[in-house]
mmCIF file of C-alpha atoms in Angstrom:
data_model
loop_
_atom_site.group_PDB
_atom_site.id
_atom_site.type_symbol
_atom_site.label_atom_id
_atom_site.label_comp_id
_atom_site.label_asym_id
_atom_site.label_seq_id
_atom_site.Cartn_x
_atom_site.Cartn_y
_atom_site.Cartn_z
ATOM 1 C CA UNK A 701 59.624 2.737 51.973
ATOM 2 C CA UNK A 702 63.060 2.304 53.560
ATOM 3 C CA UNK A 703 63.773 -0.658 51.272
ATOM 4 C CA UNK A 704 62.772 1.404 48.236
ATOM 5 C CA UNK A 705 65.176 4.182 49.204
ATOM 6 C CA UNK A 706 67.990 1.699 49.749
ATOM 7 C CA UNK A 707 67.429 0.285 46.262
ATOM 8 C CA UNK A 708 67.373 3.773 44.714
ATOM 9 C CA UNK A 709 70.614 4.729 46.481
ATOM 10 C CA UNK A 710 72.189 1.458 45.336
ATOM 11 C CA UNK A 711 71.252 2.231 41.728
ATOM 12 C CA UNK A 712 72.519 5.799 42.015
ATOM 13 C CA UNK A 713 75.909 4.663 43.334
ATOM 14 C CA UNK A 714 76.364 2.329 40.369
ATOM 15 C CA UNK A 715 75.334 4.994 37.885
ATOM 16 C CA UNK A 716 77.693 7.540 39.429
ATOM 17 C CA UNK A 717 80.586 5.080 39.189
ATOM 18 C CA UNK A 718 79.724 4.461 35.542
ATOM 19 C CA UNK A 719 79.732 8.186 34.795
ATOM 20 C CA UNK A 720 76.019 8.855 34.252
ATOM 21 C CA UNK A 721 75.687 12.608 34.795
ATOM 22 C CA UNK A 722 71.873 12.378 35.080
ATOM 23 C CA UNK A 723 72.027 9.469 37.512
ATOM 24 C CA UNK A 724 69.106 10.723 39.637
ATOM 25 C CA UNK A 725 66.653 10.574 36.734
ATOM 26 C CA UNK A 726 67.959 7.292 35.358
ATOM 27 C CA UNK A 727 67.995 5.638 38.790
ATOM 28 C CA UNK A 728 64.251 6.295 39.001
ATOM 29 C CA UNK A 729 63.829 4.894 35.487
ATOM 30 C CA UNK A 730 65.702 1.716 36.406
ATOM 31 C CA UNK A 731 63.746 1.315 39.625
ATOM 32 C CA UNK A 732 60.397 1.740 37.861
ATOM 33 C CA UNK A 733 61.478 -0.490 34.963
ATOM 34 C CA UNK A 734 62.496 -3.345 37.275
ATOM 35 C CA UNK A 735 59.365 -3.137 39.391
ATOM 36 C CA UNK A 736 57.054 -2.756 36.408
ATOM 37 C CA UNK A 737 58.575 -5.644 34.469
ATOM 38 C CA UNK A 738 59.464 -7.981 37.349
ATOM 39 C CA UNK A 739 63.180 -7.576 36.641
ATOM 40 C CA UNK A 740 65.846 -8.152 39.262
ATOM 41 C CA UNK A 741 67.590 -4.858 40.033
ATOM 42 C CA UNK A 742 70.923 -6.592 40.643
ATOM 43 C CA UNK A 743 70.769 -8.253 37.204
ATOM 44 C CA UNK A 744 70.113 -4.919 35.513
ATOM 45 C CA UNK A 745 72.915 -3.211 37.449
ATOM 46 C CA UNK A 746 75.388 -5.914 36.417
ATOM 47 C CA UNK A 747 74.654 -5.056 32.776
ATOM 48 C CA UNK A 748 75.102 -1.359 33.490
ATOM 49 C CA UNK A 749 78.367 -2.007 35.364
ATOM 50 C CA UNK A 750 79.599 -3.993 32.366
ATOM 51 C CA UNK A 751 79.118 -0.874 30.297
ATOM 52 C CA UNK A 752 75.911 -1.805 28.481
ATOM 53 C CA UNK A 753 74.002 1.424 27.762
ATOM 54 C CA UNK A 754 70.802 1.768 29.752
ATOM 55 C CA UNK A 755 68.832 2.346 26.533
ATOM 56 C CA UNK A 756 69.848 -1.095 25.260
ATOM 57 C CA UNK A 757 69.047 -2.708 28.609
ATOM 58 C CA UNK A 758 65.480 -1.387 28.612
ATOM 59 C CA UNK A 759 65.148 -1.729 24.827
ATOM 60 C CA UNK A 760 63.921 1.737 23.942
ATOM 61 C CA UNK A 761 64.630 5.449 24.188
ATOM 62 C CA UNK A 762 62.939 8.764 23.428
ATOM 63 C CA UNK A 763 63.718 11.190 20.621
ATOM 64 C CA UNK A 764 61.866 14.448 19.990
ATOM 65 C CA UNK A 765 59.158 13.280 22.372
ATOM 66 C CA UNK A 766 58.534 9.980 20.572
ATOM 67 C CA UNK A 767 59.410 6.466 21.710
ATOM 68 C CA UNK A 768 61.851 4.332 19.702
ATOM 69 C CA UNK A 769 62.953 0.736 20.042
ATOM 70 C CA UNK A 770 66.737 0.328 20.052
ATOM 71 C CA UNK A 771 69.147 -2.595 20.150
ATOM 72 C CA UNK A 772 72.843 -3.033 19.261
ATOM 73 C CA UNK A 773 71.913 -3.057 15.543
ATOM 74 C CA UNK A 774 71.266 0.688 15.703
ATOM 75 C CA UNK A 775 72.919 3.730 17.205
ATOM 76 C CA UNK A 776 71.222 5.166 20.275
ATOM 77 C CA UNK A 777 69.693 8.515 19.189
ATOM 78 C CA UNK A 778 71.471 11.472 20.760
ATOM 79 C CA UNK A 779 69.704 14.465 22.257
ATOM 80 C CA UNK A 780 71.774 16.883 20.158
ATOM 81 C CA UNK A 781 70.496 15.241 16.963
ATOM 82 C CA UNK A 782 66.975 16.455 17.791
ATOM 83 C CA UNK A 783 68.102 19.846 16.494
ATOM 84 C CA UNK A 784 68.028 18.357 12.973
ATOM 85 C CA UNK A 785 64.240 18.208 13.258
ATOM 86 C CA UNK A 786 64.074 21.870 14.229
ATOM 87 C CA UNK A 787 66.365 22.871 11.349
ATOM 88 C CA UNK A 788 64.290 20.826 8.891
ATOM 89 C CA UNK A 789 61.096 22.469 10.146
ATOM 90 C CA UNK A 790 62.557 25.931 9.628
ATOM 91 C CA UNK A 791 63.855 25.122 6.138
ATOM 92 C CA UNK A 792 60.551 23.549 5.118
ATOM 93 C CA UNK A 793 58.653 26.665 6.158
ATOM 94 C CA UNK A 794 60.725 28.571 3.574
ATOM 95 C CA UNK A 795 61.025 25.937 0.844
ATOM 96 C CA UNK A 796 57.968 23.621 1.007
ATOM 97 C CA UNK A 797 59.762 20.352 0.329
ATOM 98 C CA UNK A 798 58.050 17.735 -1.799
ATOM 99 C CA UNK A 799 60.313 14.916 -0.683
ATOM 100 C CA UNK A 800 62.513 14.107 2.325
ATOM 101 C CA UNK A 801 65.176 11.395 2.214
ATOM 102 C CA UNK A 802 66.854 10.137 5.399
ATOM 103 C CA UNK A 803 70.179 8.504 4.535
ATOM 104 C CA UNK A 804 71.453 5.897 7.002
ATOM 105 C CA UNK A 805 68.216 5.935 8.965
ATOM 106 C CA UNK A 806 69.275 3.547 11.769
ATOM 107 C CA UNK A 807 66.411 3.428 14.270
ATOM 108 C CA UNK A 808 64.380 5.690 11.988
ATOM 109 C CA UNK A 809 64.180 8.402 14.634
ATOM 110 C CA UNK A 810 64.761 11.308 12.226
ATOM 111 C CA UNK A 811 62.423 10.360 9.363
ATOM 112 C CA UNK A 812 59.707 9.127 11.729
ATOM 113 C CA UNK A 813 59.841 12.323 13.792
ATOM 114 C CA UNK A 814 59.597 14.371 10.595
ATOM 115 C CA UNK A 815 56.654 12.313 9.365
ATOM 116 C CA UNK A 816 54.930 12.910 12.702
ATOM 117 C CA UNK A 817 55.650 16.650 12.578
ATOM 118 C CA UNK A 818 54.874 17.333 8.893
ATOM 119 C CA UNK A 819 52.210 14.698 8.282
ATOM 120 C CA UNK A 820 50.859 13.964 4.807
ATOM 121 C CA UNK A 821 51.762 15.845 1.659
ATOM 122 C CA UNK A 822 55.482 14.993 1.657
ATOM 123 C CA UNK A 823 57.110 11.824 0.319
ATOM 124 C CA UNK A 824 59.315 10.194 2.966
ATOM 125 C CA UNK A 825 62.132 7.766 2.119
ATOM 126 C CA UNK A 826 64.608 6.160 4.519
ATOM 127 C CA UNK A 827 67.674 4.183 3.477
ATOM 128 C CA UNK A 828 70.148 1.988 5.312
ATOM 129 C CA UNK A 829 72.708 -0.600 4.293
ATOM 130 C CA UNK A 830 71.845 -2.753 7.325
ATOM 131 C CA UNK A 831 68.783 -4.984 7.052
ATOM 132 C CA UNK A 832 68.717 -5.335 10.849
ATOM 133 C CA UNK A 833 68.587 -1.568 11.256
ATOM 134 C CA UNK A 834 65.735 -1.385 8.742
ATOM 135 C CA UNK A 835 63.802 -3.984 10.730
ATOM 136 C CA UNK A 836 64.048 -1.799 13.838
ATOM 137 C CA UNK A 837 63.165 1.344 11.862
ATOM 138 C CA UNK A 838 60.114 -0.352 10.368
ATOM 139 C CA UNK A 839 58.929 -1.495 13.801
ATOM 140 C CA UNK A 840 59.345 2.054 15.064
ATOM 141 C CA UNK A 841 57.341 3.424 12.143
ATOM 142 C CA UNK A 842 54.540 0.991 12.956
ATOM 143 C CA UNK A 843 54.637 1.870 16.663
ATOM 144 C CA UNK A 844 54.480 5.585 15.860
ATOM 145 C CA UNK A 845 51.665 5.222 13.337
ATOM 146 C CA UNK A 846 53.541 6.327 10.194
ATOM 147 C CA UNK A 847 54.483 3.023 8.545
ATOM 148 C CA UNK A 848 52.309 3.798 5.516
ATOM 149 C CA UNK A 849 53.936 7.181 4.997
ATOM 150 C CA UNK A 850 57.583 6.077 4.749
ATOM 151 C CA UNK A 851 59.349 3.978 2.122
ATOM 152 C CA UNK A 852 62.243 2.016 3.637
ATOM 153 C CA UNK A 853 64.966 0.958 1.206
ATOM 154 C CA UNK A 854 68.010 -1.259 1.771
ATOM 155 C CA UNK A 855 70.720 0.423 -0.235
ATOM 156 C CA UNK A 856 74.102 2.122 0.036
ATOM 157 C CA UNK A 857 73.505 5.818 0.742
ATOM 158 C CA UNK A 858 71.069 6.956 -2.003
ATOM 159 C CA UNK A 859 71.887 4.421 -4.718
ATOM 160 C CA UNK A 860 68.770 3.762 -6.830
ATOM 161 C CA UNK A 861 66.779 6.467 -4.994
ATOM 162 C CA UNK A 862 65.037 8.924 -7.354
ATOM 163 C CA UNK A 863 65.776 12.574 -6.563
ATOM 164 C CA UNK A 864 62.972 15.049 -7.263
ATOM 165 C CA UNK A 865 62.741 18.820 -7.296
ATOM 166 C CA UNK A 866 62.146 20.325 -3.833
ATOM 167 C CA UNK A 867 63.947 17.580 -1.937
ATOM 168 C CA UNK A 868 65.601 17.694 1.469
ATOM 169 C CA UNK A 869 68.239 15.008 1.971
ATOM 170 C CA UNK A 870 69.174 14.432 5.610
ATOM 171 C CA UNK A 871 72.159 12.363 6.676
ATOM 172 C CA UNK A 872 73.514 11.596 10.117
ATOM 173 C CA UNK A 873 76.189 9.253 8.795
ATOM 174 C CA UNK A 874 79.224 7.938 10.689
ATOM 175 C CA UNK A 875 81.293 11.085 11.201
ATOM 176 C CA UNK A 876 83.701 10.410 14.059
ATOM 177 C CA UNK A 877 87.318 10.316 12.835
ATOM 178 C CA UNK A 878 88.818 6.866 13.434
ATOM 179 C CA UNK A 879 91.450 8.233 15.807
ATOM 180 C CA UNK A 880 88.781 9.823 17.983
ATOM 181 C CA UNK A 881 86.504 6.771 17.794
ATOM 182 C CA UNK A 882 89.051 4.657 19.671
ATOM 183 C CA UNK A 883 89.129 7.180 22.521
ATOM 184 C CA UNK A 884 85.366 6.964 23.150
ATOM 185 C CA UNK A 885 83.937 5.406 26.305
ATOM 186 C CA UNK A 886 83.845 1.601 26.244
ATOM 187 C CA UNK A 887 80.051 1.689 26.592
ATOM 188 C CA UNK A 888 80.047 3.138 23.057
ATOM 189 C CA UNK A 889 82.829 1.131 21.405
ATOM 190 C CA UNK A 890 81.835 -2.184 23.016
ATOM 191 C CA UNK A 891 78.088 -2.002 22.410
ATOM 192 C CA UNK A 892 77.057 0.479 19.725
ATOM 193 C CA UNK A 893 77.614 -0.434 16.048
ATOM 194 C CA UNK A 894 80.993 0.773 14.786
ATOM 195 C CA UNK A 895 79.460 0.943 11.316
ATOM 196 C CA UNK A 896 77.252 3.791 12.575
ATOM 197 C CA UNK A 897 80.072 5.773 14.221
ATOM 198 C CA UNK A 898 83.470 5.459 12.518
ATOM 199 C CA UNK A 899 83.703 7.984 9.697
ATOM 200 C CA UNK A 900 87.180 7.035 8.543
ATOM 201 C CA UNK A 901 90.460 8.851 8.999
ATOM 202 C CA UNK A 902 89.043 12.354 8.485
ATOM 203 C CA UNK A 903 85.456 11.712 9.574
ATOM 204 C CA UNK A 904 84.180 12.490 6.088
ATOM 205 C CA UNK A 905 84.487 9.096 4.378
ATOM 206 C CA UNK A 906 80.755 8.597 3.838
ATOM 207 C CA UNK A 907 79.869 12.244 3.359
ATOM 208 C CA UNK A 908 82.375 12.503 0.500
ATOM 209 C CA UNK A 909 80.624 9.606 -1.236
ATOM 210 C CA UNK A 910 77.178 11.064 -0.614
ATOM 211 C CA UNK A 911 78.151 14.538 -1.824
ATOM 212 C CA UNK A 912 79.728 13.061 -4.951
ATOM 213 C CA UNK A 913 76.534 11.135 -5.694
ATOM 214 C CA UNK A 914 74.273 14.143 -5.153
ATOM 215 C CA UNK A 915 76.564 16.300 -7.302
ATOM 216 C CA UNK A 916 75.800 14.021 -10.260
ATOM 217 C CA UNK A 917 72.094 14.906 -10.013
ATOM 218 C CA UNK A 918 71.473 17.586 -12.636
ATOM 219 C CA UNK A 919 68.646 19.964 -13.332
ATOM 220 C CA UNK A 920 66.876 19.739 -9.980
ATOM 221 C CA UNK A 921 65.496 22.792 -8.220
ATOM 222 C CA UNK A 922 65.564 23.372 -4.470
ATOM 223 C CA UNK A 923 67.816 20.422 -3.589
ATOM 224 C CA UNK A 924 69.239 20.727 -0.073
ATOM 225 C CA UNK A 925 71.468 18.478 2.040
ATOM 226 C CA UNK A 926 71.395 18.659 5.846
ATOM 227 C CA UNK A 927 74.085 16.708 7.706
ATOM 228 C CA UNK A 928 75.384 16.257 11.225
ATOM 229 C CA UNK A 929 79.162 16.459 11.625
ATOM 230 C CA UNK A 930 81.923 16.278 14.178
ATOM 231 C CA UNK A 931 83.066 19.840 14.993
ATOM 232 C CA UNK A 932 86.658 18.871 14.180
ATOM 233 C CA UNK A 933 85.874 18.394 10.465
ATOM 234 C CA UNK A 934 84.343 21.817 9.767
ATOM 235 C CA UNK A 935 87.402 23.230 7.995
ATOM 236 C CA UNK A 936 87.865 20.129 5.847
ATOM 237 C CA UNK A 937 84.187 20.093 4.938
ATOM 238 C CA UNK A 938 84.298 23.730 3.830
ATOM 239 C CA UNK A 939 87.358 22.931 1.716
ATOM 240 C CA UNK A 940 85.561 19.986 0.142
ATOM 241 C CA UNK A 941 82.555 22.182 -0.693
ATOM 242 C CA UNK A 942 84.279 25.432 -1.650
ATOM 243 C CA UNK A 943 82.177 25.636 -4.848
ATOM 244 C CA UNK A 944 78.903 25.144 -2.950
ATOM 245 C CA UNK A 945 76.788 27.323 -0.709
ATOM 246 C CA UNK A 946 77.409 25.935 2.801
ATOM 247 C CA UNK A 947 75.952 27.109 6.095
ATOM 248 C CA UNK A 948 77.355 25.735 9.355
ATOM 249 C CA UNK A 949 74.937 25.651 12.290
ATOM 250 C CA UNK A 950 76.016 25.506 15.920
ATOM 251 C CA UNK A 951 74.490 23.082 18.400
ATOM 252 C CA UNK A 952 73.241 24.044 21.858
ATOM 253 C CA UNK A 953 76.815 23.795 23.168
ATOM 254 C CA UNK A 954 77.970 26.303 20.528
ATOM 255 C CA UNK A 955 79.851 23.626 18.574
ATOM 256 C CA UNK A 956 79.764 23.363 14.782
ATOM 257 C CA UNK A 957 77.421 20.378 14.519
ATOM 258 C CA UNK A 958 75.288 20.729 11.383
ATOM 259 C CA UNK A 959 75.825 21.782 7.797
ATOM 260 C CA UNK A 960 73.272 22.896 5.199
ATOM 261 C CA UNK A 961 74.529 22.451 1.635
ATOM 262 C CA UNK A 962 72.675 23.723 -1.417
ATOM 263 C CA UNK A 963 72.875 21.749 -4.676
ATOM 264 C CA UNK A 964 70.667 24.017 -6.768
#
């Protein structure tokens, strides 16, 4: 018992030094992980001290109550992104979407969570430009029992993807302005894929392309885009979409984090 407490305190000290605000919970996770998988605690702590995110060390994380494999090919799902699922659920209750497209799916956490929540009756498509990300997303779909419900496509944004009436397009694309990206913690810049984070000079590089592509789609009814953004780009986004109906949604920290854009 005394040895166990010493090990827990050792883990907590390392996590505190590395800036983990929820170090008590994660220290228990690390302790259980090492004991359950015959891992040396010191070896794991060396990785953490080097800045490697705990989610990559253990190889998985949770999102919306579901388990997802992660590695440096994909961005670690953020807790705040779970709100996208809640927004999609609310919009679907009013619109009854026929199709949902997840652009830049990464680990697949968004489209898989939606497939779990909504079940059959909706067509699910997930795109990514990275074949390694799609491999992880496919594994996660299998593990969560929805592989047969989702079509995974390697493409740039929504190129070659058919757009139907009653479609919700969701995109959590790289949105951090380049200048801000280089100020992020080294655990992010050294380990997580830059391709999934850096949104160019104004943070809207990829969203501009996506919006331009969707704008070319004509004659579709009930076409809605839901995106996650950096709060600093809200004004620029509104300027870009001044001819569209745009609704900005705050996150749980009261920051402008999501945008709903109507294309019909």
